[in-house]
PDB file of C-alpha atoms in Angstrom:
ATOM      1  CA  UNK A   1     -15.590  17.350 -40.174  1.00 47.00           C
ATOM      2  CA  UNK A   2     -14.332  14.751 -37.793  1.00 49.00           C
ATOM      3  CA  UNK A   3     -11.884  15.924 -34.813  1.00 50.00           C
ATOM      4  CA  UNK A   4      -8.964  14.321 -34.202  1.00 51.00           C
ATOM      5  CA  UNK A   5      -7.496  14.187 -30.923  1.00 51.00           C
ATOM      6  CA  UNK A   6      -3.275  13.826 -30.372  1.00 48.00           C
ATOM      7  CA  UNK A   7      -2.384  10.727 -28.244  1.00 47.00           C
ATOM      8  CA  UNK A   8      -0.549  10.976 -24.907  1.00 50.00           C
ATOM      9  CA  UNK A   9       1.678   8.996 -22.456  1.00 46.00           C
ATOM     10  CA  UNK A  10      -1.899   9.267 -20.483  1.00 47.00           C
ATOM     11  CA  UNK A  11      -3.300   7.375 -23.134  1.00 48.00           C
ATOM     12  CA  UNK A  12      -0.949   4.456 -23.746  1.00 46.00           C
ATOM     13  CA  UNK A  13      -0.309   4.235 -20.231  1.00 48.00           C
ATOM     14  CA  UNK A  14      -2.133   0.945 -18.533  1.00 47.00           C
ATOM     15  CA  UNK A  15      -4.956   1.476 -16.530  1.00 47.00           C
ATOM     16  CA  UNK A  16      -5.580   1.009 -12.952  1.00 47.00           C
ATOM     17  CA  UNK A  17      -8.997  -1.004 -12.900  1.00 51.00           C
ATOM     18  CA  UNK A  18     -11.029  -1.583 -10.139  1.00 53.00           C
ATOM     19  CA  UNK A  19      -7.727  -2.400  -7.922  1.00 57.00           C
ATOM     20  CA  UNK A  20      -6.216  -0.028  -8.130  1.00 65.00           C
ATOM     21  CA  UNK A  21      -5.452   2.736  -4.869  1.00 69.00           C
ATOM     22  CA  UNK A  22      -6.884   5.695  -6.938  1.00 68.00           C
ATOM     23  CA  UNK A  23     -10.096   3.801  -8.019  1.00 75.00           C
ATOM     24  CA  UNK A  24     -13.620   3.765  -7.172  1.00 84.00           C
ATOM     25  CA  UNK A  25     -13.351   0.833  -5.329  1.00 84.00           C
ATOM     26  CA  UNK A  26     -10.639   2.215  -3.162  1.00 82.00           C
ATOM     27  CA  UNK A  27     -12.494   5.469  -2.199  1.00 87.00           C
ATOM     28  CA  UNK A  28     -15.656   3.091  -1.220  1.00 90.00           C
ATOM     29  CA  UNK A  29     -13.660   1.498   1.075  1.00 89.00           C
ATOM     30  CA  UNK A  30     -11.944   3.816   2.486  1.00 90.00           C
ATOM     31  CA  UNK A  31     -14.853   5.431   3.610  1.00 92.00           C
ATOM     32  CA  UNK A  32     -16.603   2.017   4.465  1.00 92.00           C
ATOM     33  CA  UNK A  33     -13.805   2.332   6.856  1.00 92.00           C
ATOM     34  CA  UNK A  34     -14.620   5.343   8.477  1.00 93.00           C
ATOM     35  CA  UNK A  35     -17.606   4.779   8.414  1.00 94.00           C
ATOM     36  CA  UNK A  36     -17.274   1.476  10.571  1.00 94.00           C
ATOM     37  CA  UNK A  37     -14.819   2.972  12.674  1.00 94.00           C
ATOM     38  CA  UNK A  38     -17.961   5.533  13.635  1.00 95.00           C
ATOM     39  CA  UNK A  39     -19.780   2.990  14.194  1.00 95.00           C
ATOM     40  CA  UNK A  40     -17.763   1.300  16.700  1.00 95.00           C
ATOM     41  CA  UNK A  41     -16.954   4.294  18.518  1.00 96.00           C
ATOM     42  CA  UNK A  42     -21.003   4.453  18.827  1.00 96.00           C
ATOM     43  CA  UNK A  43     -21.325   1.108  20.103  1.00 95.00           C
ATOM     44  CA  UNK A  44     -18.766   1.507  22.857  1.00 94.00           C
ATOM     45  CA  UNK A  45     -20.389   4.636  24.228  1.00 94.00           C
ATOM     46  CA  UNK A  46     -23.312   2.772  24.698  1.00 94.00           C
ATOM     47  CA  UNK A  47     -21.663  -0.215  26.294  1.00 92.00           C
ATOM     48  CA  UNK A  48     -19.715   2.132  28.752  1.00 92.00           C
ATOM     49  CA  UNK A  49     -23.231   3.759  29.033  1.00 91.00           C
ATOM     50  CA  UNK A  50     -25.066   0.348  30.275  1.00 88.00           C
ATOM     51  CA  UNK A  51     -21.998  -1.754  31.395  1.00 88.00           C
ATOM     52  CA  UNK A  52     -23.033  -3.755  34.652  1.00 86.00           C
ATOM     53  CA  UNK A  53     -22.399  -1.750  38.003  1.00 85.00           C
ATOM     54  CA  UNK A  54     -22.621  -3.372  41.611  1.00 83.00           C
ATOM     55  CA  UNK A  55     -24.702  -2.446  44.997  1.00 83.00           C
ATOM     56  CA  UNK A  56     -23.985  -3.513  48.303  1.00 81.00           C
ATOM     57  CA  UNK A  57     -26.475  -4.961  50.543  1.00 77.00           C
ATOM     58  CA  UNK A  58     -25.882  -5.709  54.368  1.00 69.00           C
ATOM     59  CA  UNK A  59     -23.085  -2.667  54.647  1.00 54.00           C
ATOM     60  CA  UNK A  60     -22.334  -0.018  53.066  1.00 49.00           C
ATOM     61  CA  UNK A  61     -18.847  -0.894  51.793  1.00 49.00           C
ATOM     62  CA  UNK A  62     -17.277  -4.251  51.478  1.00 47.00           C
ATOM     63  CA  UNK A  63     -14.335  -3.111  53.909  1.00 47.00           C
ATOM     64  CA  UNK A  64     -16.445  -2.259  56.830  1.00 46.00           C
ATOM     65  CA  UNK A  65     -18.484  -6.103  57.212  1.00 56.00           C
ATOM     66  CA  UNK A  66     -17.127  -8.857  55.644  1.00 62.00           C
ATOM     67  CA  UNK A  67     -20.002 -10.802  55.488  1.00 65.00           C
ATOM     68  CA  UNK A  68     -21.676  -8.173  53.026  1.00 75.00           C
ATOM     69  CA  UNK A  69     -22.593  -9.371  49.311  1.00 82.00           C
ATOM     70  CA  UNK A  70     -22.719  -7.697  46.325  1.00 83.00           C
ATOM     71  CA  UNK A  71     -25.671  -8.074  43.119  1.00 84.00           C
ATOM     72  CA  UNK A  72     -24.818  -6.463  39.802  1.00 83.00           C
ATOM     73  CA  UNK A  73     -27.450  -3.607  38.595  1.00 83.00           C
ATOM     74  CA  UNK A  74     -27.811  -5.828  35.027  1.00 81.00           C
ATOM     75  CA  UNK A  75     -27.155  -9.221  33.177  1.00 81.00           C
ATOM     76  CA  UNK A  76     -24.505  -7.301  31.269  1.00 83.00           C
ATOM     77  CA  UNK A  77     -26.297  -8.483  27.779  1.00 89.00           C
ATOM     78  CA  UNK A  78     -26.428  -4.912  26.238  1.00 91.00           C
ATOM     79  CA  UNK A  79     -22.830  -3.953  26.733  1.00 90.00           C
ATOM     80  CA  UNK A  80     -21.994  -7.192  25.738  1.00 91.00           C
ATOM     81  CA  UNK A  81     -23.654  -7.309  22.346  1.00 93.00           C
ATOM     82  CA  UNK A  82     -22.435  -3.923  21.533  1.00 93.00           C
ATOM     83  CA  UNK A  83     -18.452  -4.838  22.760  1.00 93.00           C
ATOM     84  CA  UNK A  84     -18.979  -7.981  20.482  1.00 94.00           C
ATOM     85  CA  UNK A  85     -20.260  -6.319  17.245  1.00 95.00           C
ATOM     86  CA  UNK A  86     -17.410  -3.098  17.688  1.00 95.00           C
ATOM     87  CA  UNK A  87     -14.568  -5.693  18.362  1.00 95.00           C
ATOM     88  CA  UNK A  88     -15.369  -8.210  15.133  1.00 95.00           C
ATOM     89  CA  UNK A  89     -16.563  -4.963  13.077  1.00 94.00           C
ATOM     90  CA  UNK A  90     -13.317  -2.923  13.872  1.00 94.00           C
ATOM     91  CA  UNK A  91     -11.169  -6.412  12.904  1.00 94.00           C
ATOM     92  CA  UNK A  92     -13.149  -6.947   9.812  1.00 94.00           C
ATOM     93  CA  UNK A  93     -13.006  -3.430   8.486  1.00 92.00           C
ATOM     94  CA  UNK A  94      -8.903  -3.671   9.169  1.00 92.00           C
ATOM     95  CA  UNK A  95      -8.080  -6.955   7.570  1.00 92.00           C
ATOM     96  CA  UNK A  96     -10.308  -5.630   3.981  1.00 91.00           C
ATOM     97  CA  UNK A  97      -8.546  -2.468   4.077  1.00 89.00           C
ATOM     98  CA  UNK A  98      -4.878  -3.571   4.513  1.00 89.00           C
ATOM     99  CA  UNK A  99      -5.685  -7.285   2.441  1.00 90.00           C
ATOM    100  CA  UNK A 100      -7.041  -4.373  -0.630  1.00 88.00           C
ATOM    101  CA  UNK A 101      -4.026  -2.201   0.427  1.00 86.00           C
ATOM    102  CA  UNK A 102      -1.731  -4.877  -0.322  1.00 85.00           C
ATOM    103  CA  UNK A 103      -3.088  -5.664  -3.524  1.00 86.00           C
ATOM    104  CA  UNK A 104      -3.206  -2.385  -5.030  1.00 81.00           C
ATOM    105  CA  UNK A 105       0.072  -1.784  -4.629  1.00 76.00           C
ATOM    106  CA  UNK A 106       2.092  -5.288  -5.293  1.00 78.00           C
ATOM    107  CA  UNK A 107      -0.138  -4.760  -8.991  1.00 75.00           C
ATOM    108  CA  UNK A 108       0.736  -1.096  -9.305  1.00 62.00           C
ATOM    109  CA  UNK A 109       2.836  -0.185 -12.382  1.00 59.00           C
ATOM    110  CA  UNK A 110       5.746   1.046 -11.430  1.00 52.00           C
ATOM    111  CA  UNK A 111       5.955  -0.114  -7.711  1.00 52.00           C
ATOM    112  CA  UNK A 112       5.833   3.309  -5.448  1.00 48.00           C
ATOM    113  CA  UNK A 113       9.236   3.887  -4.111  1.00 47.00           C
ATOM    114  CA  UNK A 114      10.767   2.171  -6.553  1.00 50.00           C
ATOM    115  CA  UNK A 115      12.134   4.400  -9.424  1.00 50.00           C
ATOM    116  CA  UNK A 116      12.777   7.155  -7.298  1.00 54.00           C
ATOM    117  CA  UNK A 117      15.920   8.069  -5.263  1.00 58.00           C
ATOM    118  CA  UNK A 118      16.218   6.527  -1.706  1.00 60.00           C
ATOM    119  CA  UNK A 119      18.455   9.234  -1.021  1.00 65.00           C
ATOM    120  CA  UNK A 120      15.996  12.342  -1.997  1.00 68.00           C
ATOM    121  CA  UNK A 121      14.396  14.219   0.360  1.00 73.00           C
ATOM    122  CA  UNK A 122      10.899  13.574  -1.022  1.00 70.00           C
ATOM    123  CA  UNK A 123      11.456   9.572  -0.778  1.00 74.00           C
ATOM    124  CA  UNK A 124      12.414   9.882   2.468  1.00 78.00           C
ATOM    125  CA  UNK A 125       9.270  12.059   4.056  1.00 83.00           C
ATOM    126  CA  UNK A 126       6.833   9.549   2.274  1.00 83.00           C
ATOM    127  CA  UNK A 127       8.667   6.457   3.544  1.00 83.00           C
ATOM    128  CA  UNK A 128       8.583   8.362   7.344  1.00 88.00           C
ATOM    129  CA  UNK A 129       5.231   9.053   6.579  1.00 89.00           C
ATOM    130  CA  UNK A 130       3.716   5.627   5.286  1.00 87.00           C
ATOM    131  CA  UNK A 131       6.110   4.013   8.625  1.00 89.00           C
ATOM    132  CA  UNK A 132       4.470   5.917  11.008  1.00 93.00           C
ATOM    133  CA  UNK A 133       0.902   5.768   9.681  1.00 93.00           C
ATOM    134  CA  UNK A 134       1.507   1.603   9.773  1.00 92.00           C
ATOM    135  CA  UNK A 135       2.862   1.100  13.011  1.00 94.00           C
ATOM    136  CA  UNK A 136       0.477   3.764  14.911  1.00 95.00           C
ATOM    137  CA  UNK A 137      -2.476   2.153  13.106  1.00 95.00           C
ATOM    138  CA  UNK A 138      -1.711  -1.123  14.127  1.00 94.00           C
ATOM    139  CA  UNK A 139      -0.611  -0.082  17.824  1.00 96.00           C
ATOM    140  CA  UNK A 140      -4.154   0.945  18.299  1.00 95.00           C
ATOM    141  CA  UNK A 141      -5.979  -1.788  16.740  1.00 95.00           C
ATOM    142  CA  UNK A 142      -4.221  -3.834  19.062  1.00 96.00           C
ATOM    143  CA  UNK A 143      -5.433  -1.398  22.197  1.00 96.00           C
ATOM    144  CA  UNK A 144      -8.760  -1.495  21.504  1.00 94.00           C
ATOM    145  CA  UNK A 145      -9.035  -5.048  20.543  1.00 95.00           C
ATOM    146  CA  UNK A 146      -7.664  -5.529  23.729  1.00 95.00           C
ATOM    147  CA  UNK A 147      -9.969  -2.996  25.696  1.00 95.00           C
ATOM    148  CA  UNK A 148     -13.071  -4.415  24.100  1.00 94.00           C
ATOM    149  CA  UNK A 149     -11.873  -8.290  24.863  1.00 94.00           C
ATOM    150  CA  UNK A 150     -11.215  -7.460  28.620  1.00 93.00           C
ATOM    151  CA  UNK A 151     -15.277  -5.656  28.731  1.00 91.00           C
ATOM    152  CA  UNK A 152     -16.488  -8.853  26.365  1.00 91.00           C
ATOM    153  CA  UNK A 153     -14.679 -11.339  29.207  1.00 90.00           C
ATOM    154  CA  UNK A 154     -16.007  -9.480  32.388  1.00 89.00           C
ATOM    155  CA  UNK A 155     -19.824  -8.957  30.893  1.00 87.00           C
ATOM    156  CA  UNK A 156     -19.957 -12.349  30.062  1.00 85.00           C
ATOM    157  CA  UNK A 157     -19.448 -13.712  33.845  1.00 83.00           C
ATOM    158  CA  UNK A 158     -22.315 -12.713  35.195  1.00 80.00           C
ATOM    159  CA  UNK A 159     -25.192 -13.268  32.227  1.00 81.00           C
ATOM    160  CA  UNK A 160     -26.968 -16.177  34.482  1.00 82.00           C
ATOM    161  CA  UNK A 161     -28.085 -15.141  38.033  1.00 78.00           C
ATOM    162  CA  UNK A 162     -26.886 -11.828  37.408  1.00 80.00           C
ATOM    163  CA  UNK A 163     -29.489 -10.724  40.609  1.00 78.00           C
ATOM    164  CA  UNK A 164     -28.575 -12.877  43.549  1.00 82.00           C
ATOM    165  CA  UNK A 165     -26.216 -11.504  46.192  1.00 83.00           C
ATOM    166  CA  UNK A 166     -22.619 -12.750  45.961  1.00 80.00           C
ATOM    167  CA  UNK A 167     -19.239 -12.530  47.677  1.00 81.00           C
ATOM    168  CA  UNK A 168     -17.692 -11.098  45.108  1.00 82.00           C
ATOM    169  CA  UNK A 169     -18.582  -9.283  41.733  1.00 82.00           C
ATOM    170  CA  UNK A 170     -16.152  -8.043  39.134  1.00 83.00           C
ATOM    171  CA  UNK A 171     -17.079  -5.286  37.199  1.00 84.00           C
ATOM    172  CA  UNK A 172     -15.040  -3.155  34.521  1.00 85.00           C
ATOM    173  CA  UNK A 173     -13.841   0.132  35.532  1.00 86.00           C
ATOM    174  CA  UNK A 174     -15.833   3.545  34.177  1.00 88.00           C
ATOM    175  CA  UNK A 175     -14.326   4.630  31.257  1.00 90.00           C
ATOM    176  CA  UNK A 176     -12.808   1.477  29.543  1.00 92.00           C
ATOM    177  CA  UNK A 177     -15.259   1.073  26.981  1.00 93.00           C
ATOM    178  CA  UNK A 178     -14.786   4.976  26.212  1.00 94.00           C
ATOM    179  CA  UNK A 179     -11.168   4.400  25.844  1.00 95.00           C
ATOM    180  CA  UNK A 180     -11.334   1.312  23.275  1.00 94.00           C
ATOM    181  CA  UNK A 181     -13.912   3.382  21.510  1.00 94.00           C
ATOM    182  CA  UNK A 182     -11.524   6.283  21.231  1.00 95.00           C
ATOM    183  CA  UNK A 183      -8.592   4.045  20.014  1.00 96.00           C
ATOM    184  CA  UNK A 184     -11.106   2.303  17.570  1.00 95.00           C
ATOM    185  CA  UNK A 185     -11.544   5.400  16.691  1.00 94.00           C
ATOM    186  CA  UNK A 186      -7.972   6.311  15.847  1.00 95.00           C
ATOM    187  CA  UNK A 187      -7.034   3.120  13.814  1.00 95.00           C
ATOM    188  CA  UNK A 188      -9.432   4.122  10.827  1.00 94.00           C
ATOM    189  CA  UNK A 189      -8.427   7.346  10.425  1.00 94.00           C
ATOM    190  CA  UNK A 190      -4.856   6.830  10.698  1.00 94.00           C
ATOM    191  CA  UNK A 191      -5.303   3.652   8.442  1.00 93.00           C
ATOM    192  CA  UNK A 192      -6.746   6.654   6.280  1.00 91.00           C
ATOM    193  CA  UNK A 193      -3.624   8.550   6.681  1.00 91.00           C
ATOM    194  CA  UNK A 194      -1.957   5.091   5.293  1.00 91.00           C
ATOM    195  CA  UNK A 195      -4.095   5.267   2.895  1.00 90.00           C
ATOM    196  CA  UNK A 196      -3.756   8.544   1.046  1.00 89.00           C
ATOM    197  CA  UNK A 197       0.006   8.373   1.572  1.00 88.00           C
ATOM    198  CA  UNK A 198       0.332   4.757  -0.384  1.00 84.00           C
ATOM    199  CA  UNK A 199      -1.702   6.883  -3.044  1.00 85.00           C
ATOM    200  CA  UNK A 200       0.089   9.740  -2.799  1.00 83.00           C
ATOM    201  CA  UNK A 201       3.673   7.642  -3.627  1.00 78.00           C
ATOM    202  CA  UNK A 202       2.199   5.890  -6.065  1.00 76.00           C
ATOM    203  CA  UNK A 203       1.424   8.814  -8.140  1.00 76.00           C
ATOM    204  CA  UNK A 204       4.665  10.579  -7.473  1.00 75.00           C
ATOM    205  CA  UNK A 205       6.481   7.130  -8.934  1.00 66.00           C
ATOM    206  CA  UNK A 206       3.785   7.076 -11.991  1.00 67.00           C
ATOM    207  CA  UNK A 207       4.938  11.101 -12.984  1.00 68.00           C
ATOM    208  CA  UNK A 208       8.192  10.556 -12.477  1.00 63.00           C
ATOM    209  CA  UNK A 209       8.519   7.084 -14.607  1.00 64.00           C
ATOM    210  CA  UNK A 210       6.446   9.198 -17.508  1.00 66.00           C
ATOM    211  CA  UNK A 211       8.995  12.066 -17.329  1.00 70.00           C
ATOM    212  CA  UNK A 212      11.845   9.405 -17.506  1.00 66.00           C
ATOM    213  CA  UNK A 213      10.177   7.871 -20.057  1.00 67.00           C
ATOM    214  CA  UNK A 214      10.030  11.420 -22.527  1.00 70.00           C
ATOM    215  CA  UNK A 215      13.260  11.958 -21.740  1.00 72.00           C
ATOM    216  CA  UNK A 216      14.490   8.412 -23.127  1.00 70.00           C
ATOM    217  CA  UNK A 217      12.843   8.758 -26.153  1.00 70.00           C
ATOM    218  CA  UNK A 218      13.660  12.514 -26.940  1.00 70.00           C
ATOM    219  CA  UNK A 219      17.541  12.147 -26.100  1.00 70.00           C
ATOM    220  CA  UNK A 220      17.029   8.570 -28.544  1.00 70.00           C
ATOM    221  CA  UNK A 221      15.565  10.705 -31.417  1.00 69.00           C
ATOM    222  CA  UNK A 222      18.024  13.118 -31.298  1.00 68.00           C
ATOM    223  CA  UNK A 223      20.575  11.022 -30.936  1.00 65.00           C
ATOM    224  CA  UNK A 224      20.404   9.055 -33.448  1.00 58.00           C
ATOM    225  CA  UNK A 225      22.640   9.333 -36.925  1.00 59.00           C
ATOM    226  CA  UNK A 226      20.414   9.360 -39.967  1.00 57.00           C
ATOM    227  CA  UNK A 227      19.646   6.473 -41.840  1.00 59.00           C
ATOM    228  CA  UNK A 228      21.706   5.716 -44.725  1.00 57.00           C
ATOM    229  CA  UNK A 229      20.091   4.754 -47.991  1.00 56.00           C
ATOM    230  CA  UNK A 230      19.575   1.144 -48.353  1.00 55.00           C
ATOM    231  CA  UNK A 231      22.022  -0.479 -51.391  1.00 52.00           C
ATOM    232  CA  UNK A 232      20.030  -2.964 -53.693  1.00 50.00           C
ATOM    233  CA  UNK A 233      22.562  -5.765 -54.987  1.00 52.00           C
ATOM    234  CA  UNK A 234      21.499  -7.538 -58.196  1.00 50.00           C
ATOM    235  CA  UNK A 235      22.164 -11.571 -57.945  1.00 52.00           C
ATOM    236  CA  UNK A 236      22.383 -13.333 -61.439  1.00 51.00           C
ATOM    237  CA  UNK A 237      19.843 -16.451 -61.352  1.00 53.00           C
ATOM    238  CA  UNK A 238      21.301 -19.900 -61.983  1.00 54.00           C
ATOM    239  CA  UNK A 239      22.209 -20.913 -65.635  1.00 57.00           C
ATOM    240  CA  UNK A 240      22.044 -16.997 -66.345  1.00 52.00           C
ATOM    241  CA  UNK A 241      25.275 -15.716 -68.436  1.00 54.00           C
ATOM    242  CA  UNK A 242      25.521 -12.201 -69.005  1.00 51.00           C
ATOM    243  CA  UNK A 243      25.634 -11.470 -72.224  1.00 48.00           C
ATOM    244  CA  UNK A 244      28.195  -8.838 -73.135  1.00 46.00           C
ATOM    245  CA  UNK A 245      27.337  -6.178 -76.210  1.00 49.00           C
ATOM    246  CA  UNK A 246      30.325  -4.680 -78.619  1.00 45.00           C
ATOM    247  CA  UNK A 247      29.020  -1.389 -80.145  1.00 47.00           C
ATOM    248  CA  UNK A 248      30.608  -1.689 -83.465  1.00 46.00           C
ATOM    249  CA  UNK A 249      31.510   1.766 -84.447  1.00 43.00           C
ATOM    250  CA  UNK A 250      31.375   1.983 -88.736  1.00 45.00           C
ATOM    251  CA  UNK A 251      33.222   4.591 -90.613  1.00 46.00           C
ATOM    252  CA  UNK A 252      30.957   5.551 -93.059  1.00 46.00           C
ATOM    253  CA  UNK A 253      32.999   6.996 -96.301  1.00 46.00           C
ATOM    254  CA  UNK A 254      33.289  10.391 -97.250  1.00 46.00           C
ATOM    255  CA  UNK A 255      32.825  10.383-101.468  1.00 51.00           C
ATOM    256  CA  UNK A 256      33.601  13.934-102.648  1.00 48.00           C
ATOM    257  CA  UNK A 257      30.943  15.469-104.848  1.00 54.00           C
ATOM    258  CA  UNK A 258      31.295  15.026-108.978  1.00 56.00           C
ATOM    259  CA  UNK A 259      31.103  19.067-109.270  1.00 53.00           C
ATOM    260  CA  UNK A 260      34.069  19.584-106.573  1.00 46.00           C
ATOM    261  CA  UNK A 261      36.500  16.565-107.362  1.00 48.00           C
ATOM    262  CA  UNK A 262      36.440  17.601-111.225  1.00 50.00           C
ATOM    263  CA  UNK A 263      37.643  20.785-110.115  1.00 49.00           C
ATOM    264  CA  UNK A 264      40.237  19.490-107.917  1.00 45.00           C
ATOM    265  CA  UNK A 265      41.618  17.717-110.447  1.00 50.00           C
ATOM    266  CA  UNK A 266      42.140  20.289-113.400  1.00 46.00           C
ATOM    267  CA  UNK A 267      43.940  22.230-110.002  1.00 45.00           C
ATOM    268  CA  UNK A 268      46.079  19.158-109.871  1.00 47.00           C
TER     269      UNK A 268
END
């Protein structure tokens, strides 16, 4: 015997696709963000690891002879390459995520935020929530893009001739390609905090529209009067006269019988 199964909101409601925040395309990017975040962080330890240092010759310290030079320990091509690749990978991996972000949820059905309350309690936390997640991700973006341009401009000045003695040599301080690393770090996983809370709302706003939507059509099916039995009219076609019956009612008569009226009449 075939089974039949009952159909639910679930059912008729549309379907995300693959653009939507709770799809398989969304997870695989989220964590292709993570993942390059990682990556970077990697990639600036090692550039703080091999960045270009300086050693005196002729004196000991600039300030005691001014006539001493200085001659970087490396060309600075290492710590360069790896600045270069964290700095476009970290700005690639942020423009997909927020470009898919945006997507997702300008063709999500209902909007999130949008059929709830801007008053409640609830719609206020998430909007707090999805604010700060935005603004902190972005704020370090910003300060590591900046970390890792200042390390890509000061490598770079010294690729050619990197060995012969100069006057002056500018090198990048210990710990600055640590630092951008560390904020790199930070901007994927709090653009992952973005992340789940845009998903979060969105399913919030998706439960709540189905509940408003039950409630619609149970108060309208209870609340409407019952239908009311449908009159037929009959229209005469053209040329058509009705044609009117008389039931002609006879009197039959009553004739007595020969027996009884003979009688009758000797009584008479």
């Amino acid at each position: 015997m075939r089974k039949t199964r009952a159909v639910t909101h679930a059912d008729l409601a549309p379907s995300h696709g693959s653009t939507g925040l709770g799809s398989k395309t969304g997870a695989f990017l989220m964590v292709l963000t993570i993942v390059c975040g990682l990556f970077c962080f990697v990639l600036c330890l090692i550039a703080e690891a091999a960045r270009s240092q300086v050693t005196w010759v002729n004196s000991g310290s600039k300030e005691n002879d001014e006539d001493s030079q200085c001659i970087y320990t490396g060309s600075g091509k290492i710590p360069l390459l790896c600045a270069a690749i964290a700095f476009v990978g970290l700005a690639v991996a942020m423009v997909v995520e927020h470009v898919y972000m945006l997507i997702a949820v300008s063709k999500a059905t209902p909007p999130a935020l949008v059929v709830w309350d801007p008053n409640s309690a609830y719609s206020k936390t998430i909007t707090w929530k999805a604010g700060f997640f935005f603004v902190t991700t972005w704020i370090c973006f910003a300060v590591g893009e900046i970390l890792l341009l200042i390390g890509l401009s000061v490598e770079s000045g010294h690729l050619k001739n990197w060995s012969r003695p100069r006057p002056n040599c500018l090198v990048i301080r210990e710990g600055l390609f640590s630092v951008a690393g560390i904020f790199a770090l930070l901007t994927v996983f709090f653009a992952a905090g973005l992340y789940l809370t845009a998903l979060c709302a969105q399913r919030m706003s998706q439960e709540h529209e189905n509940t408003r939507r039950e409630i619609l059509e149970a108060s309208a099916l209870y609340a409407s009067p019952p239908r009311s039995p449908q009159h037929q009219t009959i229209t005469s076609m053209a040329r058509e006269n009705p044609v009117v019956r008389e039931d002609q009612i006879e009197q039959s008569s009553f004739t007595y019988p020969p027996a009884f009226a003979k009688q009758l009449h000797l009584v008479l």
